[in-house]
Amino acid sequence: MYPRVLIDIEKLRQNLKAVSGITKTRGGCTLAIVTKGVCADPEVVRMICEEPDADFLADSRIANIATYAGLAHESGKQTLLLRIPMHAELPDVVKYVDVCFVSEISTIRLLNAEAAKAGKVQKIVLMIDLGDLREGIFFKDRDTIHEVVAEALAMENIEFFGIGVNLTCYGAIIPKYDNLSQLVGIGREIEEKHGIKLQMVSGGNSSSIYLIDKGELPEGITNLRLGEAFLLGNDTAYGEDLPGTTGDAFVLEAQIVELKEKPSLPIGEVGLDAFGQKPYYEDRGIMKRAIIAIGKQDTDLDSMTPLDTDLELMGGSSDHIILDVTRAKRDYKVGDVVSFTLGYGGMLKVMTSPYVEKVYV
Ligand SMILES: *Cc1c(COP(=O)(O)O)cnc(C)c1O
């Protein structure tokens, strides 16, 4: 059935080995492979569990981790919850998550109580905000950081596992030697002041990996969490391809349901489109237009690229995408299949949509 996404598990395995070579062998870090970009796809998860280089399987959604915690543990991996948890999901955290990112003392207290009920010691990683302004205690607020550490260390069912940072998400701040050194510095301060050894100083996501081969990842960063670098083979600070990886492990296919010559300008008064936007049209004269049966409910139109470079994506609505096939060398017909490589947003939606069939190659 179409639309469908072809998932090349062996290409993903090569990507995993390549990012591991950078992160573990050259960077001296432990490796958390992030599964949220593929909605914890079971075949992708199975492959990650087979690979000795993956130390952690990480996700932002507890529902995803719940699907694979058992397999991960059988395979000797730890699970890691990336999104600081809701109070409402703490019973599930204790059930499925080995290492949990946190930033609020109220959450740590409740987690301690839940862990006590379950007879478990819950590992936590305290998030520090270095300026990206998403989660974490602000790095300048050292008093709060040390108060939280002290209180957590006194809790019987909490293990203070480490600290971490997230960058290049909300504020799009790029990890550098300078800001990551601040994190290492805070880690050393915590170790000295509280007389502990941190098991993890997690230096970010796919936007941090580029620092390793530049020799600019500060010593003392001991973990990275990689989603996009593994899935699509690029660093996300500057969008460069990582050596040894491929960006086409995912290929989206959709079928043409209409192919007609029509003008390039709509006729009549222009109002708002199906999503409340005022569209802009360029007059290209009479065009050959193909409609494919996939839309914004299934994919991200800005995050998909036709493999046939003569095609141009014009736009779409919930269930339709319109392609300009005027300059195509191939003689397209209704019923033909058009293929696309995907960016992160497209991959995320395609892998999450129940309307897109998953096919493993
Ligand atoms: C999503 C996420 C990651 C992985 O990000 P990528 O850019 O895909 O590597 C890492 N850490 C946190 C906290 C995340 O939310």
GROMACS .gro file of N, CA and C in nm, residues 247-351:
model
  315
  247GLY      N    1   2.238   0.942   0.422
  247GLY     CA    2   2.117   1.018   0.455
  247GLY      C    3   1.992   0.962   0.393
  248ASP      N    4   2.004   0.843   0.329
  248ASP     CA    5   1.887   0.791   0.259
  248ASP      C    6   1.843   0.655   0.312
  249ALA      N    7   1.857   0.635   0.442
  249ALA     CA    8   1.806   0.511   0.502
  249ALA      C    9   1.653   0.510   0.501
  250PHE      N   10   1.592   0.627   0.488
  250PHE     CA   11   1.446   0.637   0.478
  250PHE      C   12   1.409   0.695   0.342
  251VAL      N   13   1.322   0.625   0.269
  251VAL     CA   14   1.272   0.678   0.141
  251VAL      C   15   1.119   0.668   0.144
  252LEU      N   16   1.057   0.782   0.119
  252LEU     CA   17   0.911   0.788   0.119
  252LEU      C   18   0.859   0.769  -0.023
  253GLU      N   19   0.756   0.687  -0.039
  253GLU     CA   20   0.696   0.666  -0.171
  253GLU      C   21   0.547   0.700  -0.168
  254ALA      N   22   0.503   0.772  -0.269
  254ALA     CA   23   0.360   0.807  -0.278
  254ALA      C   24   0.316   0.790  -0.423
  255GLN      N   25   0.186   0.768  -0.442
  255GLN     CA   26   0.135   0.735  -0.574
  255GLN      C   27   0.061   0.854  -0.637
  256ILE      N   28   0.082   0.871  -0.767
  256ILE     CA   29   0.014   0.978  -0.840
  256ILE      C   30  -0.132   0.941  -0.863
  257VAL      N   31  -0.223   1.032  -0.824
  257VAL     CA   32  -0.368   1.006  -0.841
  257VAL      C   33  -0.432   1.098  -0.945
  258GLU      N   34  -0.359   1.203  -0.985
  258GLU     CA   35  -0.409   1.290  -1.092
  258GLU      C   36  -0.290   1.352  -1.161
  259LEU      N   37  -0.300   1.366  -1.293
  259LEU     CA   38  -0.192   1.429  -1.370
  259LEU      C   39  -0.258   1.509  -1.481
  260LYS      N   40  -0.249   1.643  -1.473
  260LYS     CA   41  -0.320   1.726  -1.571
  260LYS      C   42  -0.241   1.853  -1.599
  261GLU      N   43  -0.266   1.907  -1.719
  261GLU     CA   44  -0.210   2.039  -1.751
  261GLU      C   45  -0.311   2.144  -1.707
  262LYS      N   46  -0.263   2.238  -1.625
  262LYS     CA   47  -0.349   2.345  -1.575
  262LYS      C   48  -0.264   2.471  -1.565
  263PRO      N   49  -0.330   2.587  -1.547
  263PRO     CA   50  -0.252   2.709  -1.527
  263PRO      C   51  -0.178   2.703  -1.393
  264SER      N   52  -0.076   2.788  -1.378
  264SER     CA   53  -0.004   2.793  -1.251
  264SER      C   54  -0.068   2.892  -1.154
  265LEU      N   55  -0.156   2.978  -1.203
  265LEU     CA   56  -0.226   3.072  -1.114
  265LEU      C   57  -0.370   3.028  -1.092
  266PRO      N   58  -0.413   3.016  -0.965
  266PRO     CA   59  -0.554   2.985  -0.938
  266PRO      C   60  -0.643   3.097  -0.992
  267ILE      N   61  -0.766   3.065  -1.018
  267ILE     CA   62  -0.857   3.163  -1.080
  267ILE      C   63  -0.964   3.205  -0.979
  268GLY      N   64  -0.983   3.335  -0.961
  268GLY     CA   65  -1.081   3.386  -0.865
  268GLY      C   66  -1.012   3.464  -0.754
  269GLU      N   67  -1.091   3.514  -0.661
  269GLU     CA   68  -1.035   3.591  -0.550
  269GLU      C   69  -0.957   3.498  -0.456
  270VAL      N   70  -0.836   3.538  -0.412
  270VAL     CA   71  -0.753   3.453  -0.327
  270VAL      C   72  -0.786   3.480  -0.181
  271GLY      N   73  -0.831   3.377  -0.110
  271GLY     CA   74  -0.858   3.389   0.034
  271GLY      C   75  -0.749   3.318   0.112
  272LEU      N   76  -0.787   3.235   0.208
  272LEU     CA   77  -0.690   3.161   0.288
  272LEU      C   78  -0.695   3.014   0.248
  273ASP      N   79  -0.580   2.947   0.258
  273ASP     CA   80  -0.578   2.805   0.222
  273ASP      C   81  -0.633   2.721   0.337
  274ALA      N   82  -0.625   2.587   0.324
  274ALA     CA   83  -0.686   2.497   0.423
  274ALA      C   84  -0.625   2.514   0.561
  275PHE      N   85  -0.506   2.575   0.570
  275PHE     CA   86  -0.440   2.591   0.700
  275PHE      C   87  -0.435   2.738   0.743
  276GLY      N   88  -0.525   2.819   0.684
  276GLY     CA   89  -0.536   2.958   0.727
  276GLY      C   90  -0.426   3.049   0.678
  277GLN      N   91  -0.346   3.001   0.579
  277GLN     CA   92  -0.237   3.082   0.527
  277GLN      C   93  -0.278   3.146   0.395
  278LYS      N   94  -0.221   3.264   0.367
  278LYS     CA   95  -0.243   3.327   0.238
  278LYS      C   96  -0.136   3.275   0.142
  279PRO      N   97  -0.176   3.201   0.039
  279PRO     CA   98  -0.074   3.144  -0.049
  279PRO      C   99  -0.014   3.247  -0.145
  280TYR      N  100   0.106   3.215  -0.195
  280TYR     CA  101   0.170   3.297  -0.296
  280TYR      C  102   0.192   3.212  -0.420
  281TYR      N  103   0.157   3.262  -0.536
  281TYR     CA  104   0.173   3.185  -0.659
  281TYR      C  105   0.262   3.260  -0.756
  282GLU      N  106   0.342   3.181  -0.829
  282GLU     CA  107   0.425   3.239  -0.933
  282GLU      C  108   0.363   3.198  -1.067
  283ASP      N  109   0.352   3.291  -1.160
  283ASP     CA  110   0.294   3.257  -1.291
  283ASP      C  111   0.398   3.189  -1.378
  284ARG      N  112   0.382   3.059  -1.398
  284ARG     CA  113   0.473   2.984  -1.485
  284ARG      C  114   0.401   2.940  -1.611
  285GLY      N  115   0.288   3.001  -1.639
  285GLY     CA  116   0.210   2.959  -1.756
  285GLY      C  117   0.144   2.825  -1.731
  286ILE      N  118   0.114   2.754  -1.839
  286ILE     CA  119   0.049   2.622  -1.825
  286ILE      C  120   0.151   2.522  -1.774
  287MET      N  121   0.112   2.445  -1.671
  287MET     CA  122   0.202   2.350  -1.606
  287MET      C  123   0.143   2.210  -1.614
  288LYS      N  124   0.234   2.112  -1.609
  288LYS     CA  125   0.191   1.973  -1.591
  288LYS      C  126   0.197   1.945  -1.442
  289ARG      N  127   0.078   1.921  -1.383
  289ARG     CA  128   0.069   1.909  -1.237
  289ARG      C  129   0.029   1.767  -1.199
  290ALA      N  130   0.107   1.710  -1.107
  290ALA     CA  131   0.073   1.577  -1.054
  290ALA      C  132   0.027   1.592  -0.910
  291ILE      N  133  -0.080   1.521  -0.876
  291ILE     CA  134  -0.124   1.514  -0.736
  291ILE      C  135  -0.085   1.377  -0.683
  292ILE      N  136  -0.014   1.374  -0.568
  292ILE     CA  137   0.015   1.246  -0.503
  292ILE      C  138  -0.069   1.235  -0.376
  293ALA      N  139  -0.103   1.110  -0.343
  293ALA     CA  140  -0.197   1.084  -0.233
  293ALA      C  141  -0.122   1.075  -0.100
  294ILE      N  142  -0.078   1.189  -0.052
  294ILE     CA  143  -0.017   1.204   0.080
  294ILE      C  144  -0.024   1.352   0.112
  295GLY      N  145  -0.035   1.388   0.238
  295GLY     CA  146  -0.049   1.530   0.270
  295GLY      C  147   0.011   1.567   0.403
  296LYS      N  148  -0.031   1.685   0.450
  296LYS     CA  149   0.028   1.739   0.573
  296LYS      C  150  -0.005   1.657   0.696
  297GLN      N  151  -0.107   1.572   0.686
  297GLN     CA  152  -0.139   1.485   0.799
  297GLN      C  153  -0.034   1.375   0.814
  298ASP      N  154   0.040   1.348   0.706
  298ASP     CA  155   0.134   1.236   0.706
  298ASP      C  156   0.279   1.279   0.702
  299THR      N  157   0.307   1.399   0.653
  299THR     CA  158   0.446   1.436   0.630
  299THR      C  159   0.462   1.587   0.646
  300ASP      N  160   0.587   1.632   0.638
  300ASP     CA  161   0.619   1.775   0.645
  300ASP      C  162   0.667   1.816   0.506
  301LEU      N  163   0.590   1.902   0.440
  301LEU     CA  164   0.620   1.937   0.301
  301LEU      C  165   0.755   2.008   0.285
  302ASP      N  166   0.801   2.072   0.391
  302ASP     CA  167   0.930   2.142   0.383
  302ASP      C  168   1.046   2.048   0.412
  303SER      N  169   1.018   1.922   0.438
  303SER     CA  170   1.122   1.832   0.484
  303SER      C  171   1.121   1.703   0.402
  304MET      N  172   1.099   1.719   0.271
  304MET     CA  173   1.104   1.604   0.179
  304MET      C  174   1.154   1.651   0.043
  305THR      N  175   1.242   1.571  -0.018
  305THR     CA  176   1.307   1.610  -0.143
  305THR      C  177   1.286   1.499  -0.246
  306PRO      N  178   1.226   1.531  -0.363
  306PRO     CA  179   1.206   1.426  -0.464
  306PRO      C  180   1.340   1.369  -0.511
  307LEU      N  181   1.348   1.237  -0.526
  307LEU     CA  182   1.469   1.175  -0.580
  307LEU      C  183   1.488   1.218  -0.725
  308ASP      N  184   1.378   1.234  -0.799
  308ASP     CA  185   1.384   1.287  -0.936
  308ASP      C  186   1.399   1.438  -0.925
  309THR      N  187   1.520   1.486  -0.956
  309THR     CA  188   1.551   1.628  -0.932
  309THR      C  189   1.478   1.720  -1.029
  310ASP      N  190   1.410   1.664  -1.130
  310ASP     CA  191   1.334   1.749  -1.223
  310ASP      C  192   1.195   1.783  -1.168
  311LEU      N  193   1.158   1.723  -1.056
  311LEU     CA  194   1.026   1.751  -0.997
  311LEU      C  195   1.038   1.864  -0.896
  312GLU      N  196   0.931   1.942  -0.886
  312GLU     CA  197   0.928   2.046  -0.783
  312GLU      C  198   0.800   2.036  -0.702
  313LEU      N  199   0.818   2.042  -0.570
  313LEU     CA  200   0.703   2.032  -0.481
  313LEU      C  201   0.639   2.171  -0.470
  314MET      N  202   0.512   2.182  -0.515
  314MET     CA  203   0.447   2.314  -0.518
  314MET      C  204   0.377   2.348  -0.386
  315GLY      N  205   0.324   2.246  -0.319
  315GLY     CA  206   0.248   2.271  -0.197
  315GLY      C  207   0.148   2.160  -0.179
  316GLY      N  208   0.057   2.180  -0.083
  316GLY     CA  209  -0.041   2.075  -0.061
  316GLY      C  210  -0.136   2.110   0.050
  317SER      N  211  -0.219   2.013   0.083
  317SER     CA  212  -0.315   2.027   0.192
  317SER      C  213  -0.309   1.900   0.276
  318SER      N  214  -0.410   1.874   0.358
  318SER     CA  215  -0.402   1.761   0.451
  318SER      C  216  -0.371   1.628   0.382
  319ASP      N  217  -0.431   1.606   0.264
  319ASP     CA  218  -0.426   1.474   0.202
  319ASP      C  219  -0.368   1.472   0.062
  320HIS      N  220  -0.325   1.589   0.011
  320HIS     CA  221  -0.276   1.598  -0.127
  320HIS      C  222  -0.147   1.680  -0.130
  321ILE      N  223  -0.056   1.638  -0.218
  321ILE     CA  224   0.061   1.721  -0.248
  321ILE      C  225   0.065   1.739  -0.400
  322ILE      N  226   0.095   1.863  -0.441
  322ILE     CA  227   0.099   1.894  -0.583
  322ILE      C  228   0.243   1.910  -0.628
  323LEU      N  229   0.278   1.839  -0.733
  323LEU     CA  230   0.414   1.844  -0.788
  323LEU      C  231   0.410   1.906  -0.927
  324ASP      N  232   0.509   1.989  -0.955
  324ASP     CA  233   0.527   2.039  -1.091
  324ASP      C  234   0.616   1.938  -1.166
  325VAL      N  235   0.555   1.869  -1.264
  325VAL     CA  236   0.631   1.768  -1.337
  325VAL      C  237   0.658   1.814  -1.481
  326THR      N  238   0.640   1.945  -1.504
  326THR     CA  239   0.654   2.000  -1.641
  326THR      C  240   0.790   1.966  -1.703
  327ARG      N  241   0.895   1.975  -1.621
  327ARG     CA  242   1.030   1.957  -1.676
  327ARG      C  243   1.084   1.815  -1.660
  328ALA      N  244   0.999   1.724  -1.615
  328ALA     CA  245   1.047   1.587  -1.591
  328ALA      C  246   1.084   1.517  -1.721
  329LYS      N  247   1.195   1.443  -1.718
  329LYS     CA  248   1.235   1.365  -1.836
  329LYS      C  249   1.155   1.236  -1.841
  330ARG      N  250   1.123   1.185  -1.722
  330ARG     CA  251   1.042   1.063  -1.716
  330ARG      C  252   0.897   1.096  -1.754
  331ASP      N  253   0.834   1.004  -1.828
  331ASP     CA  254   0.697   1.026  -1.873
  331ASP      C  255   0.600   0.974  -1.765
  332TYR      N  256   0.572   1.059  -1.667
  332TYR     CA  257   0.489   1.015  -1.554
  332TYR      C  258   0.347   0.987  -1.598
  333LYS      N  259   0.286   0.888  -1.531
  333LYS     CA  260   0.146   0.854  -1.557
  333LYS      C  261   0.074   0.839  -1.423
  334VAL      N  262  -0.059   0.851  -1.427
  334VAL     CA  263  -0.138   0.823  -1.306
  334VAL      C  264  -0.108   0.680  -1.263
  335GLY      N  265  -0.083   0.662  -1.135
  335GLY     CA  266  -0.049   0.528  -1.084
  335GLY      C  267   0.100   0.511  -1.061
  336ASP      N  268   0.183   0.601  -1.120
  336ASP     CA  269   0.328   0.593  -1.095
  336ASP      C  270   0.359   0.634  -0.951
  337VAL      N  271   0.474   0.587  -0.905
  337VAL     CA  272   0.516   0.614  -0.768
  337VAL      C  273   0.630   0.714  -0.770
  338VAL      N  274   0.621   0.815  -0.683
  338VAL     CA  275   0.725   0.917  -0.671
  338VAL      C  276   0.795   0.898  -0.536
  339SER      N  277   0.929   0.907  -0.537
  339SER     CA  278   1.007   0.882  -0.415
  339SER      C  279   1.074   1.008  -0.363
  340PHE      N  280   1.090   1.012  -0.230
  340PHE     CA  281   1.150   1.129  -0.165
  340PHE      C  282   1.248   1.084  -0.056
  341THR      N  283   1.357   1.158  -0.041
  341THR     CA  284   1.434   1.145   0.083
  341THR      C  285   1.373   1.242   0.183
  342LEU      N  286   1.403   1.222   0.310
  342LEU     CA  287   1.335   1.297   0.415
  342LEU      C  288   1.433   1.373   0.503
  343GLY      N  289   1.389   1.487   0.553
  343GLY     CA  290   1.460   1.555   0.660
  343GLY      C  291   1.402   1.510   0.793
  344TYR      N  292   1.448   1.571   0.903
  344TYR     CA  293   1.404   1.522   1.035
  344TYR      C  294   1.253   1.535   1.053
  345GLY      N  295   1.198   1.651   1.017
  345GLY     CA  296   1.054   1.675   1.037
  345GLY      C  297   0.968   1.581   0.955
  346GLY      N  298   1.009   1.557   0.831
  346GLY     CA  299   0.936   1.465   0.745
  346GLY      C  300   0.942   1.324   0.798
  347MET      N  301   1.064   1.281   0.838
  347MET     CA  302   1.081   1.146   0.893
  347MET      C  303   0.995   1.126   1.018
  348LEU      N  304   0.996   1.226   1.106
  348LEU     CA  305   0.920   1.219   1.231
  348LEU      C  306   0.771   1.197   1.203
  349LYS      N  307   0.716   1.276   1.109
  349LYS     CA  308   0.572   1.265   1.081
  349LYS      C  309   0.538   1.136   1.010
  350VAL      N  310   0.620   1.100   0.913
  350VAL     CA  311   0.597   0.977   0.836
  350VAL      C  312   0.602   0.855   0.928
  351MET      N  313   0.698   0.853   1.019
  351MET     CA  314   0.715   0.738   1.108
  351MET      C  315   0.605   0.734   1.215
   0.00000   0.00000   0.00000
